[in-house]
mmCIF file with all atom_site columns, C-alpha atoms in Angstrom:
data_model
loop_
_atom_site.group_PDB
_atom_site.id
_atom_site.type_symbol
_atom_site.label_atom_id
_atom_site.label_alt_id
_atom_site.label_comp_id
_atom_site.label_asym_id
_atom_site.label_entity_id
_atom_site.label_seq_id
_atom_site.pdbx_PDB_ins_code
_atom_site.Cartn_x
_atom_site.Cartn_y
_atom_site.Cartn_z
_atom_site.occupancy
_atom_site.B_iso_or_equiv
_atom_site.pdbx_formal_charge
_atom_site.auth_seq_id
_atom_site.auth_comp_id
_atom_site.auth_asym_id
_atom_site.auth_atom_id
_atom_site.pdbx_PDB_model_num
ATOM 1   C CA . MET A 1 1   ? 0.025  0.057  0.053  1.00 83.00 ? 214 MET A CA 1
ATOM 2   C CA . ASN A 1 2   ? 1.366  3.383  -0.937 1.00 93.00 ? 215 ASN A CA 1
ATOM 3   C CA . LEU A 1 3   ? 0.463  5.505  2.387  1.00 96.00 ? 216 LEU A CA 1
ATOM 4   C CA . LYS A 1 4   ? 1.401  8.681  0.489  1.00 94.00 ? 217 LYS A CA 1
ATOM 5   C CA . ASN A 1 5   ? -1.550 8.547  -1.480 1.00 96.00 ? 218 ASN A CA 1
ATOM 6   C CA . LEU A 1 6   ? -3.460 8.657  1.752  1.00 97.00 ? 219 LEU A CA 1
ATOM 7   C CA . LEU A 1 7   ? -1.452 11.894 3.237  1.00 96.00 ? 220 LEU A CA 1
ATOM 8   C CA . ARG A 1 8   ? -3.044 15.085 2.797  1.00 96.00 ? 221 ARG A CA 1
ATOM 9   C CA . GLU A 1 9   ? -0.893 18.288 2.298  1.00 95.00 ? 222 GLU A CA 1
ATOM 10  C CA . ILE A 1 10  ? -2.414 21.705 3.411  1.00 96.00 ? 223 ILE A CA 1
ATOM 11  C CA . GLU A 1 11  ? -0.426 24.583 2.253  1.00 95.00 ? 224 GLU A CA 1
ATOM 12  C CA . ASP A 1 12  ? 0.089  27.712 4.510  1.00 94.00 ? 225 ASP A CA 1
ATOM 13  C CA . PHE A 1 13  ? -0.982 25.973 7.786  1.00 92.00 ? 226 PHE A CA 1
ATOM 14  C CA . PRO A 1 14  ? -0.641 26.425 10.494 1.00 87.00 ? 227 PRO A CA 1
ATOM 15  C CA . GLU A 1 15  ? 1.035  29.828 9.155  1.00 85.00 ? 228 GLU A CA 1
ATOM 16  C CA . GLU A 1 16  ? 2.122  30.953 5.691  1.00 90.00 ? 229 GLU A CA 1
ATOM 17  C CA . GLY A 1 17  ? 4.919  28.979 4.265  1.00 87.00 ? 230 GLY A CA 1
ATOM 18  C CA . ILE A 1 18  ? 4.103  25.788 5.781  1.00 86.00 ? 231 ILE A CA 1
ATOM 19  C CA . LEU A 1 19  ? 3.238  22.688 4.110  1.00 90.00 ? 232 LEU A CA 1
ATOM 20  C CA . PHE A 1 20  ? 1.148  20.748 6.503  1.00 92.00 ? 233 PHE A CA 1
ATOM 21  C CA . LYS A 1 21  ? 1.153  17.074 6.744  1.00 95.00 ? 234 LYS A CA 1
ATOM 22  C CA . ASP A 1 22  ? -2.265 15.971 7.866  1.00 96.00 ? 235 ASP A CA 1
ATOM 23  C CA . ILE A 1 23  ? -2.266 12.154 8.829  1.00 97.00 ? 236 ILE A CA 1
ATOM 24  C CA . THR A 1 24  ? -5.835 12.125 9.492  1.00 97.00 ? 237 THR A CA 1
ATOM 25  C CA . PRO A 1 25  ? -6.785 10.191 6.208  1.00 97.00 ? 238 PRO A CA 1
ATOM 26  C CA . ILE A 1 26  ? -4.275 7.636  7.005  1.00 98.00 ? 239 ILE A CA 1
ATOM 27  C CA . LEU A 1 27  ? -5.951 7.150  10.387 1.00 97.00 ? 240 LEU A CA 1
ATOM 28  C CA . LYS A 1 28  ? -9.114 7.106  8.775  1.00 98.00 ? 241 LYS A CA 1
ATOM 29  C CA . ASP A 1 29  ? -8.207 4.263  6.415  1.00 98.00 ? 242 ASP A CA 1
ATOM 30  C CA . GLU A 1 30  ? -8.427 1.019  8.063  1.00 98.00 ? 243 GLU A CA 1
ATOM 31  C CA . ASP A 1 31  ? -6.032 -0.910 5.770  1.00 98.00 ? 244 ASP A CA 1
ATOM 32  C CA . GLY A 1 32  ? -3.482 2.534  5.985  1.00 98.00 ? 245 GLY A CA 1
ATOM 33  C CA . PHE A 1 33  ? -3.741 2.464  9.761  1.00 98.00 ? 246 PHE A CA 1
ATOM 34  C CA . ASN A 1 34  ? -2.935 -1.010 10.305 1.00 98.00 ? 247 ASN A CA 1
ATOM 35  C CA . GLU A 1 35  ? -0.172 -0.764 7.514  1.00 98.00 ? 248 GLU A CA 1
ATOM 36  C CA . VAL A 1 36  ? 1.461  2.099  9.847  1.00 98.00 ? 249 VAL A CA 1
ATOM 37  C CA . ILE A 1 37  ? 1.184  0.022  12.924 1.00 98.00 ? 250 ILE A CA 1
ATOM 38  C CA . GLU A 1 38  ? 2.677  -3.312 11.257 1.00 98.00 ? 251 GLU A CA 1
ATOM 39  C CA . ARG A 1 39  ? 5.443  -1.463 9.712  1.00 98.00 ? 252 ARG A CA 1
ATOM 40  C CA . PHE A 1 40  ? 6.224  -0.097 13.269 1.00 99.00 ? 253 PHE A CA 1
ATOM 41  C CA . LEU A 1 41  ? 5.907  -3.493 14.670 1.00 98.00 ? 254 LEU A CA 1
ATOM 42  C CA . ASP A 1 42  ? 8.210  -5.047 11.845 1.00 98.00 ? 255 ASP A CA 1
ATOM 43  C CA . GLU A 1 43  ? 10.724 -2.552 12.520 1.00 98.00 ? 256 GLU A CA 1
ATOM 44  C CA . PHE A 1 44  ? 11.027 -2.726 16.072 1.00 98.00 ? 257 PHE A CA 1
ATOM 45  C CA . ALA A 1 45  ? 10.016 -6.276 16.901 1.00 98.00 ? 258 ALA A CA 1
ATOM 46  C CA . GLU A 1 46  ? 13.657 -7.269 17.768 1.00 97.00 ? 259 GLU A CA 1
ATOM 47  C CA . LEU A 1 47  ? 14.442 -4.079 20.246 1.00 98.00 ? 260 LEU A CA 1
ATOM 48  C CA . GLU A 1 48  ? 13.996 -4.638 23.831 1.00 98.00 ? 261 GLU A CA 1
ATOM 49  C CA . PHE A 1 49  ? 12.519 -1.602 25.679 1.00 99.00 ? 262 PHE A CA 1
ATOM 50  C CA . ASP A 1 50  ? 10.385 -1.124 28.727 1.00 99.00 ? 263 ASP A CA 1
ATOM 51  C CA . TYR A 1 51  ? 8.088  1.767  27.458 1.00 99.00 ? 264 TYR A CA 1
ATOM 52  C CA . ILE A 1 52  ? 6.908  3.566  24.482 1.00 99.00 ? 265 ILE A CA 1
ATOM 53  C CA . ALA A 1 53  ? 6.950  7.479  25.034 1.00 99.00 ? 266 ALA A CA 1
ATOM 54  C CA . ALA A 1 54  ? 5.241  9.523  22.550 1.00 99.00 ? 267 ALA A CA 1
ATOM 55  C CA . ILE A 1 55  ? 5.045  13.287 22.032 1.00 97.00 ? 268 ILE A CA 1
ATOM 56  C CA . GLU A 1 56  ? 1.692  15.362 22.230 1.00 96.00 ? 269 GLU A CA 1
ATOM 57  C CA . ALA A 1 57  ? -0.391 15.617 20.290 1.00 93.00 ? 270 ALA A CA 1
ATOM 58  C CA . ARG A 1 58  ? -0.202 13.617 17.270 1.00 96.00 ? 271 ARG A CA 1
ATOM 59  C CA . GLY A 1 59  ? 2.090  10.928 18.788 1.00 97.00 ? 272 GLY A CA 1
ATOM 60  C CA . PHE A 1 60  ? -0.483 10.186 20.901 1.00 98.00 ? 273 PHE A CA 1
ATOM 61  C CA . LEU A 1 61  ? -2.322 8.827  18.075 1.00 98.00 ? 274 LEU A CA 1
ATOM 62  C CA . LEU A 1 62  ? 0.284  6.037  17.434 1.00 98.00 ? 275 LEU A CA 1
ATOM 63  C CA . GLY A 1 63  ? 1.968  5.567  20.906 1.00 98.00 ? 276 GLY A CA 1
ATOM 64  C CA . PRO A 1 64  ? -0.787 3.870  22.698 1.00 98.00 ? 277 PRO A CA 1
ATOM 65  C CA . VAL A 1 65  ? -1.541 1.543  19.836 1.00 98.00 ? 278 VAL A CA 1
ATOM 66  C CA . LEU A 1 66  ? 1.970  0.475  19.572 1.00 99.00 ? 279 LEU A CA 1
ATOM 67  C CA . SER A 1 67  ? 2.268  -0.022 23.398 1.00 99.00 ? 280 SER A CA 1
ATOM 68  C CA . ARG A 1 68  ? -0.531 -2.282 23.467 1.00 98.00 ? 281 ARG A CA 1
ATOM 69  C CA . GLU A 1 69  ? 0.894  -4.182 20.130 1.00 98.00 ? 282 GLU A CA 1
ATOM 70  C CA . PHE A 1 70  ? 4.205  -4.279 22.253 1.00 98.00 ? 283 PHE A CA 1
ATOM 71  C CA . ALA A 1 71  ? 2.602  -5.395 25.602 1.00 98.00 ? 284 ALA A CA 1
ATOM 72  C CA . CYS A 1 72  ? 4.328  -2.255 27.670 1.00 99.00 ? 285 CYS A CA 1
ATOM 73  C CA . GLY A 1 73  ? 3.676  0.879  29.178 1.00 98.00 ? 286 GLY A CA 1
ATOM 74  C CA . PHE A 1 74  ? 2.979  4.323  27.472 1.00 99.00 ? 287 PHE A CA 1
ATOM 75  C CA . ILE A 1 75  ? 4.494  7.417  28.466 1.00 99.00 ? 288 ILE A CA 1
ATOM 76  C CA . PRO A 1 76  ? 2.916  10.501 27.472 1.00 98.00 ? 289 PRO A CA 1
ATOM 77  C CA . ILE A 1 77  ? 5.506  13.741 26.961 1.00 98.00 ? 290 ILE A CA 1
ATOM 78  C CA . ARG A 1 78  ? 3.052  16.592 27.095 1.00 98.00 ? 291 ARG A CA 1
ATOM 79  C CA . LYS A 1 79  ? 3.030  20.132 26.641 1.00 95.00 ? 292 LYS A CA 1
ATOM 80  C CA . SER A 1 80  ? 3.477  22.715 29.235 1.00 95.00 ? 293 SER A CA 1
ATOM 81  C CA . GLY A 1 81  ? 0.728  22.911 31.916 1.00 94.00 ? 294 GLY A CA 1
ATOM 82  C CA . LYS A 1 82  ? -0.904 19.694 31.157 1.00 95.00 ? 295 LYS A CA 1
ATOM 83  C CA . LEU A 1 83  ? 0.688  17.476 33.917 1.00 95.00 ? 296 LEU A CA 1
ATOM 84  C CA . PRO A 1 84  ? -0.738 17.570 37.383 1.00 95.00 ? 297 PRO A CA 1
ATOM 85  C CA . ALA A 1 85  ? 2.003  15.908 39.413 1.00 97.00 ? 298 ALA A CA 1
ATOM 86  C CA . ASP A 1 86  ? 5.425  16.569 39.989 1.00 97.00 ? 299 ASP A CA 1
ATOM 87  C CA . LYS A 1 87  ? 7.395  16.991 36.977 1.00 97.00 ? 300 LYS A CA 1
ATOM 88  C CA . VAL A 1 88  ? 10.357 17.391 34.672 1.00 98.00 ? 301 VAL A CA 1
ATOM 89  C CA . SER A 1 89  ? 10.331 20.063 31.798 1.00 98.00 ? 302 SER A CA 1
ATOM 90  C CA . VAL A 1 90  ? 12.531 21.149 28.928 1.00 97.00 ? 303 VAL A CA 1
ATOM 91  C CA . THR A 1 91  ? 12.466 24.362 26.996 1.00 96.00 ? 304 THR A CA 1
ATOM 92  C CA . TYR A 1 92  ? 13.240 24.293 23.346 1.00 93.00 ? 305 TYR A CA 1
ATOM 93  C CA . GLU A 1 93  ? 13.408 26.623 20.581 1.00 86.00 ? 306 GLU A CA 1
ATOM 94  C CA . LEU A 1 94  ? 10.857 26.622 17.669 1.00 76.00 ? 307 LEU A CA 1
ATOM 95  C CA . GLU A 1 95  ? 11.263 28.527 14.370 1.00 66.00 ? 308 GLU A CA 1
ATOM 96  C CA . TYR A 1 96  ? 9.120  31.035 15.985 1.00 67.00 ? 309 TYR A CA 1
ATOM 97  C CA . GLY A 1 97  ? 9.861  31.093 19.410 1.00 74.00 ? 310 GLY A CA 1
ATOM 98  C CA . GLU A 1 98  ? 10.085 28.494 22.611 1.00 87.00 ? 311 GLU A CA 1
ATOM 99  C CA . SER A 1 99  ? 8.127  25.723 23.702 1.00 93.00 ? 312 SER A CA 1
ATOM 100 C CA . GLU A 1 100 ? 8.319  23.121 26.745 1.00 96.00 ? 313 GLU A CA 1
ATOM 101 C CA . LEU A 1 101 ? 7.590  19.999 27.131 1.00 98.00 ? 314 LEU A CA 1
ATOM 102 C CA . GLU A 1 102 ? 6.910  17.845 30.433 1.00 98.00 ? 315 GLU A CA 1
ATOM 103 C CA . MET A 1 103 ? 6.879  14.414 32.140 1.00 98.00 ? 316 MET A CA 1
ATOM 104 C CA . HIS A 1 104 ? 5.860  13.213 35.508 1.00 98.00 ? 317 HIS A CA 1
ATOM 105 C CA . THR A 1 105 ? 8.920  12.591 37.328 1.00 98.00 ? 318 THR A CA 1
ATOM 106 C CA . ASP A 1 106 ? 7.625  9.145  38.267 1.00 98.00 ? 319 ASP A CA 1
ATOM 107 C CA . SER A 1 107 ? 7.218  8.048  34.610 1.00 98.00 ? 320 SER A CA 1
ATOM 108 C CA . LEU A 1 108 ? 10.510 6.421  34.245 1.00 98.00 ? 321 LEU A CA 1
ATOM 109 C CA . GLU A 1 109 ? 13.190 4.925  36.419 1.00 98.00 ? 322 GLU A CA 1
ATOM 110 C CA . ALA A 1 110 ? 16.995 4.899  36.004 1.00 98.00 ? 323 ALA A CA 1
ATOM 111 C CA . GLY A 1 111 ? 17.818 2.218  33.454 1.00 99.00 ? 324 GLY A CA 1
ATOM 112 C CA . ASP A 1 112 ? 14.711 2.052  31.732 1.00 99.00 ? 325 ASP A CA 1
ATOM 113 C CA . LYS A 1 113 ? 14.648 1.575  28.067 1.00 99.00 ? 326 LYS A CA 1
ATOM 114 C CA . VAL A 1 114 ? 12.253 3.828  25.844 1.00 99.00 ? 327 VAL A CA 1
ATOM 115 C CA . LEU A 1 115 ? 11.129 3.717  22.474 1.00 99.00 ? 328 LEU A CA 1
ATOM 116 C CA . LEU A 1 116 ? 10.168 7.197  21.416 1.00 99.00 ? 329 LEU A CA 1
ATOM 117 C CA . ILE A 1 117 ? 7.381  7.873  18.728 1.00 99.00 ? 330 ILE A CA 1
ATOM 118 C CA . ASP A 1 118 ? 6.196  10.893 17.052 1.00 98.00 ? 331 ASP A CA 1
ATOM 119 C CA . ASP A 1 119 ? 4.275  11.603 13.746 1.00 97.00 ? 332 ASP A CA 1
ATOM 120 C CA . LEU A 1 120 ? 6.647  13.617 12.106 1.00 96.00 ? 333 LEU A CA 1
ATOM 121 C CA . LEU A 1 121 ? 10.462 14.236 11.922 1.00 97.00 ? 334 LEU A CA 1
ATOM 122 C CA . ALA A 1 122 ? 11.236 17.730 10.641 1.00 93.00 ? 335 ALA A CA 1
ATOM 123 C CA . THR A 1 123 ? 14.437 19.402 12.385 1.00 93.00 ? 336 THR A CA 1
ATOM 124 C CA . GLY A 1 124 ? 14.436 16.960 15.300 1.00 95.00 ? 337 GLY A CA 1
ATOM 125 C CA . GLY A 1 125 ? 13.954 19.906 17.761 1.00 95.00 ? 338 GLY A CA 1
ATOM 126 C CA . THR A 1 126 ? 11.141 18.627 19.538 1.00 96.00 ? 339 THR A CA 1
ATOM 127 C CA . SER A 1 127 ? 12.498 14.778 19.759 1.00 98.00 ? 340 SER A CA 1
ATOM 128 C CA . LEU A 1 128 ? 15.635 16.187 20.967 1.00 97.00 ? 341 LEU A CA 1
ATOM 129 C CA . ALA A 1 129 ? 13.812 18.083 23.959 1.00 98.00 ? 342 ALA A CA 1
ATOM 130 C CA . ALA A 1 130 ? 11.931 14.735 24.609 1.00 98.00 ? 343 ALA A CA 1
ATOM 131 C CA . ILE A 1 131 ? 15.071 12.664 24.551 1.00 98.00 ? 344 ILE A CA 1
ATOM 132 C CA . GLU A 1 132 ? 16.550 15.153 27.145 1.00 98.00 ? 345 GLU A CA 1
ATOM 133 C CA . LEU A 1 133 ? 13.282 14.731 29.332 1.00 98.00 ? 346 LEU A CA 1
ATOM 134 C CA . ILE A 1 134 ? 13.877 10.874 29.130 1.00 99.00 ? 347 ILE A CA 1
ATOM 135 C CA . GLU A 1 135 ? 17.388 11.145 29.815 1.00 98.00 ? 348 GLU A CA 1
ATOM 136 C CA . LYS A 1 136 ? 16.910 13.669 32.979 1.00 98.00 ? 349 LYS A CA 1
ATOM 137 C CA . LEU A 1 137 ? 15.190 10.710 34.376 1.00 98.00 ? 350 LEU A CA 1
ATOM 138 C CA . GLU A 1 138 ? 18.165 8.488  33.751 1.00 98.00 ? 351 GLU A CA 1
ATOM 139 C CA . ALA A 1 139 ? 16.432 6.315  31.191 1.00 99.00 ? 352 ALA A CA 1
ATOM 140 C CA . GLU A 1 140 ? 17.821 5.503  27.734 1.00 98.00 ? 353 GLU A CA 1
ATOM 141 C CA . VAL A 1 141 ? 16.105 6.276  24.336 1.00 99.00 ? 354 VAL A CA 1
ATOM 142 C CA . ILE A 1 142 ? 17.253 3.228  22.159 1.00 98.00 ? 355 ILE A CA 1
ATOM 143 C CA . ALA A 1 143 ? 15.207 4.377  19.050 1.00 99.00 ? 356 ALA A CA 1
ATOM 144 C CA . ALA A 1 144 ? 12.913 6.833  17.596 1.00 99.00 ? 357 ALA A CA 1
ATOM 145 C CA . GLY A 1 145 ? 10.197 6.196  15.254 1.00 99.00 ? 358 GLY A CA 1
ATOM 146 C CA . TYR A 1 146 ? 8.033  8.570  12.776 1.00 99.00 ? 359 TYR A CA 1
ATOM 147 C CA . LEU A 1 147 ? 5.527  8.138  10.372 1.00 98.00 ? 360 LEU A CA 1
ATOM 148 C CA . ILE A 1 148 ? 6.826  10.987 8.461  1.00 98.00 ? 361 ILE A CA 1
ATOM 149 C CA . GLU A 1 149 ? 10.323 12.232 7.949  1.00 98.00 ? 362 GLU A CA 1
ATOM 150 C CA . LEU A 1 150 ? 10.764 15.476 5.972  1.00 96.00 ? 363 LEU A CA 1
ATOM 151 C CA . THR A 1 151 ? 14.169 14.743 4.466  1.00 97.00 ? 364 THR A CA 1
ATOM 152 C CA . ASP A 1 152 ? 15.166 18.321 3.316  1.00 95.00 ? 365 ASP A CA 1
ATOM 153 C CA . LEU A 1 153 ? 15.421 19.312 7.036  1.00 94.00 ? 366 LEU A CA 1
ATOM 154 C CA . PRO A 1 154 ? 18.126 18.338 9.374  1.00 95.00 ? 367 PRO A CA 1
ATOM 155 C CA . GLY A 1 155 ? 16.151 15.960 11.610 1.00 95.00 ? 368 GLY A CA 1
ATOM 156 C CA . ARG A 1 156 ? 18.019 12.805 10.714 1.00 97.00 ? 369 ARG A CA 1
ATOM 157 C CA . SER A 1 157 ? 21.422 14.385 11.296 1.00 97.00 ? 370 SER A CA 1
ATOM 158 C CA . ASN A 1 158 ? 20.409 16.338 14.466 1.00 96.00 ? 371 ASN A CA 1
ATOM 159 C CA . LEU A 1 159 ? 19.599 12.786 15.778 1.00 97.00 ? 372 LEU A CA 1
ATOM 160 C CA . GLN A 1 160 ? 22.528 10.973 14.255 1.00 96.00 ? 373 GLN A CA 1
ATOM 161 C CA . ASP A 1 161 ? 23.242 9.420  17.848 1.00 96.00 ? 374 ASP A CA 1
ATOM 162 C CA . TYR A 1 162 ? 19.961 7.748  17.807 1.00 96.00 ? 375 TYR A CA 1
ATOM 163 C CA . ASN A 1 163 ? 18.714 4.668  15.956 1.00 97.00 ? 376 ASN A CA 1
ATOM 164 C CA . ILE A 1 164 ? 15.919 6.345  13.745 1.00 98.00 ? 377 ILE A CA 1
ATOM 165 C CA . PHE A 1 165 ? 13.224 4.953  11.579 1.00 98.00 ? 378 PHE A CA 1
ATOM 166 C CA . SER A 1 166 ? 10.497 6.640  9.272  1.00 98.00 ? 379 SER A CA 1
ATOM 167 C CA . ILE A 1 167 ? 7.843  5.044  7.563  1.00 98.00 ? 380 ILE A CA 1
ATOM 168 C CA . MET A 1 168 ? 7.485  7.749  4.924  1.00 98.00 ? 381 MET A CA 1
ATOM 169 C CA . LYS A 1 169 ? 10.071 10.011 3.583  1.00 97.00 ? 382 LYS A CA 1
ATOM 170 C CA . GLU A 1 170 ? 9.019  13.425 1.989  1.00 92.00 ? 383 GLU A CA 1
#
């Protein structure tokens, strides 16, 4: 199945000059969504990890499904102000400002192995912030998986120290 045929592109969203990659048609299509999950399962079947962590918001569409399939726990990495208990946070740069990611401090323990999941790899900035959070709790990111990788941006090179997998390269 060619998943690219299901990917919807929207120009100038969320702001002018951005070509937004809308994955909702893939999620809507039963065969397409199953293909995505199967590709992740095939890629990471041989890895040993304790948890899947995913980045809010669209990573949450994939992470819990994969956690169920891999029979492991799910760790949400949230945007600032969304978590009620003690948390660890990281501020990172965006093209147009700063943002912050958070995790509960009891999400992981030292030595835990984590598979990081998100929908899109662009510059790698959000992923690097998520990895920094995980490492602050003395856990280890053993791989990162993405539905889409924008190959004209430096995400893969910025994450060169990590095992990176992407289903679609744009």
